[in-house]
Amino acid sequence: MTSTATHEVSTIPHGPLDVVRHSWVLAKRSLIKTWRTPEGLIDVTLSPIMFTLLFTYIFGGAIAGSTSDYLPLLVTGLIGQNIAFASVGIGIQLKADMEKGIFDRFRALPISRIAPLFGAALGDVVRGLLLIAVMLGTGYALGYRIETDPVKFVAGCALAILFAMCLAWAPMLVGLIARTERAVQGIVFMTLFPLTFASNAFVPTESMPGWLAAFANANPLSHLVLALRALWNDPAAGPVMSNNGDWVGPVTWTLVWCGIFVVVFAPLAIRAYNRRA
Amino acid sequence: MSTDIAVEADGLVKSFKDTKALKGVSFQVPRGKVLGVLGPNGAGKTTAVRILATLLRPDAGRATVAGFDVATQPREVRKRVGLTGQQYASIDEELTGRENLRMIGELLNMRSATAKARAAELLEWFDLTDAADRNAKTYSGGMRRRLDLAASLTGHPEIVFLDEPTTGLDPAKREDMWDVVRDIVGRGTSVLLTTQYLEEADALADDIVVINHGEVIAHDTSENLKRVVGSQTLRVRPADAARGGDVKEILLGLGADGATIGEPRPGEFAIPVTDDAALGHAVARLAQAHIEVTELSLLLPSLDEVFFTLTGERSKPAAAEASEEASA
């Protein structure tokens, strides 16, 4: 039996930092699960290795003339693509969580409504970092090299992770409104395929018809991939990675897209979360 | 708003698409007391609880919990309430019992060490210490219920909502759960309990609200309700069928005035009684007469009988199995 009425529990007063703390507690929950079921990491480990090998040797010669010339394009392109693909997992996980009733517990607790969603995105940072490490490791084994300095390298990693966390709100919204996990997967992949292939991730956009090139050049993923190429493989690129020293370059555009994802999808996702009976 | 009222529901209305789940439900839970909300599946019990726990918004009506309005001050309500659901165990099955409780503690702003200590304390209380570091997925139904209840008590809530806490548990586990509920009440917590079993409401609740089809059809103390719906039944089966006559004689002496003896099954005799002590007297008199019995029980009216008495209609078949026995 426990002691009666020990209500002077040592608690931290509620305040504006609650959201951060609660999100972190919930991110830890995701991490524990990731740790327990490492096979859930296949999409950010084995899959990217397979993609790298396939694309390098199948398309390398045809697209860039040789596999070694293709690698600087491909490694950054694949990081962009796989970061986008990995976001499917967040949507599916969220859908699965909603089914299980643990989210009812969260909703009945005095925590911010955003915390369970933000915590899910935060927990995915580890997956994103792992993905980048695996991609770069595979790339290095095949001959890819970072050609700039460590600061720009870290900046590139940070930008990719930020992009992943902001993009995640879209599949989370799908996870909250779709009726089955299968539907989440279908909807998100259907959107991601054109987004990843109609981009500069694998081929230069110059070879595409005008309308498609226009789409590909405006594509958020193209901006991320360009930003990574500028940060990692273009020592001459300027402050925000445009070649003419402008402040408006691919890094700027990537950040703008990150902002757009959050502004558009986060409120919709939170609303869908609150609505769910 | 009186501070003596822990929970007040006032004219709650809620519809889902074409079904009216609640048609104006009102009740109160006095501070430190247990209110039993009794009704069959689909009566609207869970809907009412979810509204009070701020998980659903009512279409009309008003509710306060610990003096705070559930619609306008949900956060204040959530700080003071623990919720244990029925259809869903509100725990994370992929985490261990201990991890679940620590997570809830930390989400309630406990410091890490406090959350850890509280988790250990609750695991001990709910007899889960041995299973504490196993994934909740491996827990039995009863263990999940206990973990779920432990999770809702983590933050020392003033008020606890127990939505059918024993549905699906076997009788022994049910009694354990009742002891836990009594323990919670003993600490001054107010409890709103929903159940399909009159016996459970009778055992735990100070007051009982009976709801059916989204409406309150009775609101009374357990004693009065039993008086309304009819008395308990004393049932005896003598080992030797030849002693049937003697048994009848004893039962007639214990039965309510003017009560007649029924024979629900061949060789088994039953009589309505009003006195709770009737079972004890029966044991004494049967022993005195040297009559061995193979069955001796005191039965409460089933939920079905309660509804028949109150509404004149038979409740849904889902609730019909709710005939409960208080075996001697």
PDB file of N, CA and C in Angstrom, chain B residues 151-182:
ATOM      1  N   ALA B 151      -2.062   4.149 -14.380  1.00  0.00           N
ATOM      2  CA  ALA B 151      -1.706   5.317 -15.199  1.00  0.00           C
ATOM      3  C   ALA B 151      -2.628   6.488 -14.892  1.00  0.00           C
ATOM      4  N   SER B 152      -3.923   6.207 -14.696  1.00  0.00           N
ATOM      5  CA  SER B 152      -4.840   7.319 -14.455  1.00  0.00           C
ATOM      6  C   SER B 152      -4.710   7.867 -13.039  1.00  0.00           C
ATOM      7  N   LEU B 153      -4.040   7.131 -12.156  1.00  0.00           N
ATOM      8  CA  LEU B 153      -3.875   7.623 -10.785  1.00  0.00           C
ATOM      9  C   LEU B 153      -2.513   8.291 -10.574  1.00  0.00           C
ATOM     10  N   THR B 154      -1.684   8.283 -11.610  1.00  0.00           N
ATOM     11  CA  THR B 154      -0.317   8.779 -11.468  1.00  0.00           C
ATOM     12  C   THR B 154      -0.254  10.161 -10.841  1.00  0.00           C
ATOM     13  N   GLY B 155      -1.103  11.051 -11.297  1.00  0.00           N
ATOM     14  CA  GLY B 155      -1.021  12.443 -10.840  1.00  0.00           C
ATOM     15  C   GLY B 155      -1.880  12.747  -9.621  1.00  0.00           C
ATOM     16  N   HIS B 156      -2.227  11.750  -8.820  1.00  0.00           N
ATOM     17  CA  HIS B 156      -3.087  11.945  -7.638  1.00  0.00           C
ATOM     18  C   HIS B 156      -4.347  12.744  -7.996  1.00  0.00           C
ATOM     19  N   PRO B 157      -5.136  12.266  -8.953  1.00  0.00           N
ATOM     20  CA  PRO B 157      -6.307  13.058  -9.367  1.00  0.00           C
ATOM     21  C   PRO B 157      -7.344  13.161  -8.255  1.00  0.00           C
ATOM     22  N   GLU B 158      -8.056  14.295  -8.243  1.00  0.00           N
ATOM     23  CA  GLU B 158      -9.146  14.476  -7.277  1.00  0.00           C
ATOM     24  C   GLU B 158     -10.335  13.614  -7.644  1.00  0.00           C
ATOM     25  N   ILE B 159     -10.471  13.416  -8.968  1.00  0.00           N
ATOM     26  CA  ILE B 159     -11.647  12.724  -9.478  1.00  0.00           C
ATOM     27  C   ILE B 159     -11.198  11.661 -10.465  1.00  0.00           C
ATOM     28  N   VAL B 160     -11.791  10.467 -10.346  1.00  0.00           N
ATOM     29  CA  VAL B 160     -11.424   9.390 -11.268  1.00  0.00           C
ATOM     30  C   VAL B 160     -12.673   8.912 -11.991  1.00  0.00           C
ATOM     31  N   PHE B 161     -12.558   8.782 -13.314  1.00  0.00           N
ATOM     32  CA  PHE B 161     -13.632   8.206 -14.122  1.00  0.00           C
ATOM     33  C   PHE B 161     -13.256   6.773 -14.450  1.00  0.00           C
ATOM     34  N   LEU B 162     -14.091   5.848 -14.061  1.00  0.00           N
ATOM     35  CA  LEU B 162     -13.844   4.435 -14.362  1.00  0.00           C
ATOM     36  C   LEU B 162     -14.943   3.959 -15.301  1.00  0.00           C
ATOM     37  N   ASP B 163     -14.571   3.778 -16.558  1.00  0.00           N
ATOM     38  CA  ASP B 163     -15.570   3.384 -17.545  1.00  0.00           C
ATOM     39  C   ASP B 163     -15.575   1.859 -17.670  1.00  0.00           C
ATOM     40  N   GLU B 164     -16.566   1.236 -17.081  1.00  0.00           N
ATOM     41  CA  GLU B 164     -16.692  -0.223 -17.061  1.00  0.00           C
ATOM     42  C   GLU B 164     -15.369  -0.906 -16.708  1.00  0.00           C
ATOM     43  N   PRO B 165     -14.890  -0.679 -15.503  1.00  0.00           N
ATOM     44  CA  PRO B 165     -13.562  -1.181 -15.149  1.00  0.00           C
ATOM     45  C   PRO B 165     -13.472  -2.700 -15.067  1.00  0.00           C
ATOM     46  N   THR B 166     -14.588  -3.393 -14.960  1.00  0.00           N
ATOM     47  CA  THR B 166     -14.495  -4.851 -14.780  1.00  0.00           C
ATOM     48  C   THR B 166     -15.152  -5.638 -15.899  1.00  0.00           C
ATOM     49  N   THR B 167     -15.668  -4.955 -16.932  1.00  0.00           N
ATOM     50  CA  THR B 167     -16.297  -5.695 -18.022  1.00  0.00           C
ATOM     51  C   THR B 167     -15.274  -6.634 -18.645  1.00  0.00           C
ATOM     52  N   GLY B 168     -15.631  -7.895 -18.742  1.00  0.00           N
ATOM     53  CA  GLY B 168     -14.725  -8.865 -19.353  1.00  0.00           C
ATOM     54  C   GLY B 168     -13.748  -9.515 -18.385  1.00  0.00           C
ATOM     55  N   LEU B 169     -13.762  -9.091 -17.132  1.00  0.00           N
ATOM     56  CA  LEU B 169     -12.873  -9.735 -16.156  1.00  0.00           C
ATOM     57  C   LEU B 169     -13.605 -10.902 -15.501  1.00  0.00           C
ATOM     58  N   ASP B 170     -12.856 -11.923 -15.104  1.00  0.00           N
ATOM     59  CA  ASP B 170     -13.529 -13.024 -14.414  1.00  0.00           C
ATOM     60  C   ASP B 170     -13.826 -12.600 -12.970  1.00  0.00           C
ATOM     61  N   PRO B 171     -14.769 -13.311 -12.301  1.00  0.00           N
ATOM     62  CA  PRO B 171     -15.274 -12.845 -11.006  1.00  0.00           C
ATOM     63  C   PRO B 171     -14.193 -12.565  -9.965  1.00  0.00           C
ATOM     64  N   ALA B 172     -13.152 -13.387  -9.915  1.00  0.00           N
ATOM     65  CA  ALA B 172     -12.120 -13.168  -8.895  1.00  0.00           C
ATOM     66  C   ALA B 172     -11.395 -11.846  -9.162  1.00  0.00           C
ATOM     67  N   LYS B 173     -11.073 -11.599 -10.451  1.00  0.00           N
ATOM     68  CA  LYS B 173     -10.379 -10.362 -10.828  1.00  0.00           C
ATOM     69  C   LYS B 173     -11.274  -9.160 -10.560  1.00  0.00           C
ATOM     70  N   ARG B 174     -12.569  -9.381 -10.750  1.00  0.00           N
ATOM     71  CA  ARG B 174     -13.522  -8.300 -10.522  1.00  0.00           C
ATOM     72  C   ARG B 174     -13.490  -7.856  -9.061  1.00  0.00           C
ATOM     73  N   GLU B 175     -13.471  -8.853  -8.171  1.00  0.00           N
ATOM     74  CA  GLU B 175     -13.425  -8.527  -6.739  1.00  0.00           C
ATOM     75  C   GLU B 175     -12.143  -7.769  -6.403  1.00  0.00           C
ATOM     76  N   ASP B 176     -11.034  -8.171  -7.032  1.00  0.00           N
ATOM     77  CA  ASP B 176      -9.777  -7.448  -6.797  1.00  0.00           C
ATOM     78  C   ASP B 176      -9.921  -5.991  -7.208  1.00  0.00           C
ATOM     79  N   MET B 177     -10.549  -5.798  -8.378  1.00  0.00           N
ATOM     80  CA  MET B 177     -10.710  -4.442  -8.887  1.00  0.00           C
ATOM     81  C   MET B 177     -11.598  -3.625  -7.939  1.00  0.00           C
ATOM     82  N   TRP B 178     -12.607  -4.275  -7.385  1.00  0.00           N
ATOM     83  CA  TRP B 178     -13.471  -3.574  -6.441  1.00  0.00           C
ATOM     84  C   TRP B 178     -12.675  -3.102  -5.226  1.00  0.00           C
ATOM     85  N   ASP B 179     -11.797  -3.982  -4.754  1.00  0.00           N
ATOM     86  CA  ASP B 179     -10.975  -3.596  -3.600  1.00  0.00           C
ATOM     87  C   ASP B 179     -10.144  -2.359  -3.929  1.00  0.00           C
ATOM     88  N   VAL B 180      -9.604  -2.342  -5.161  1.00  0.00           N
ATOM     89  CA  VAL B 180      -8.806  -1.189  -5.575  1.00  0.00           C
ATOM     90  C   VAL B 180      -9.664   0.082  -5.580  1.00  0.00           C
ATOM     91  N   VAL B 181     -10.864  -0.048  -6.113  1.00  0.00           N
ATOM     92  CA  VAL B 181     -11.748   1.121  -6.175  1.00  0.00           C
ATOM     93  C   VAL B 181     -12.066   1.615  -4.765  1.00  0.00           C
ATOM     94  N   ARG B 182     -12.343   0.682  -3.859  1.00  0.00           N
ATOM     95  CA  ARG B 182     -12.633   1.074  -2.464  1.00  0.00           C
ATOM     96  C   ARG B 182     -11.424   1.779  -1.857  1.00  0.00           C
TER      97      ARG B 182
END
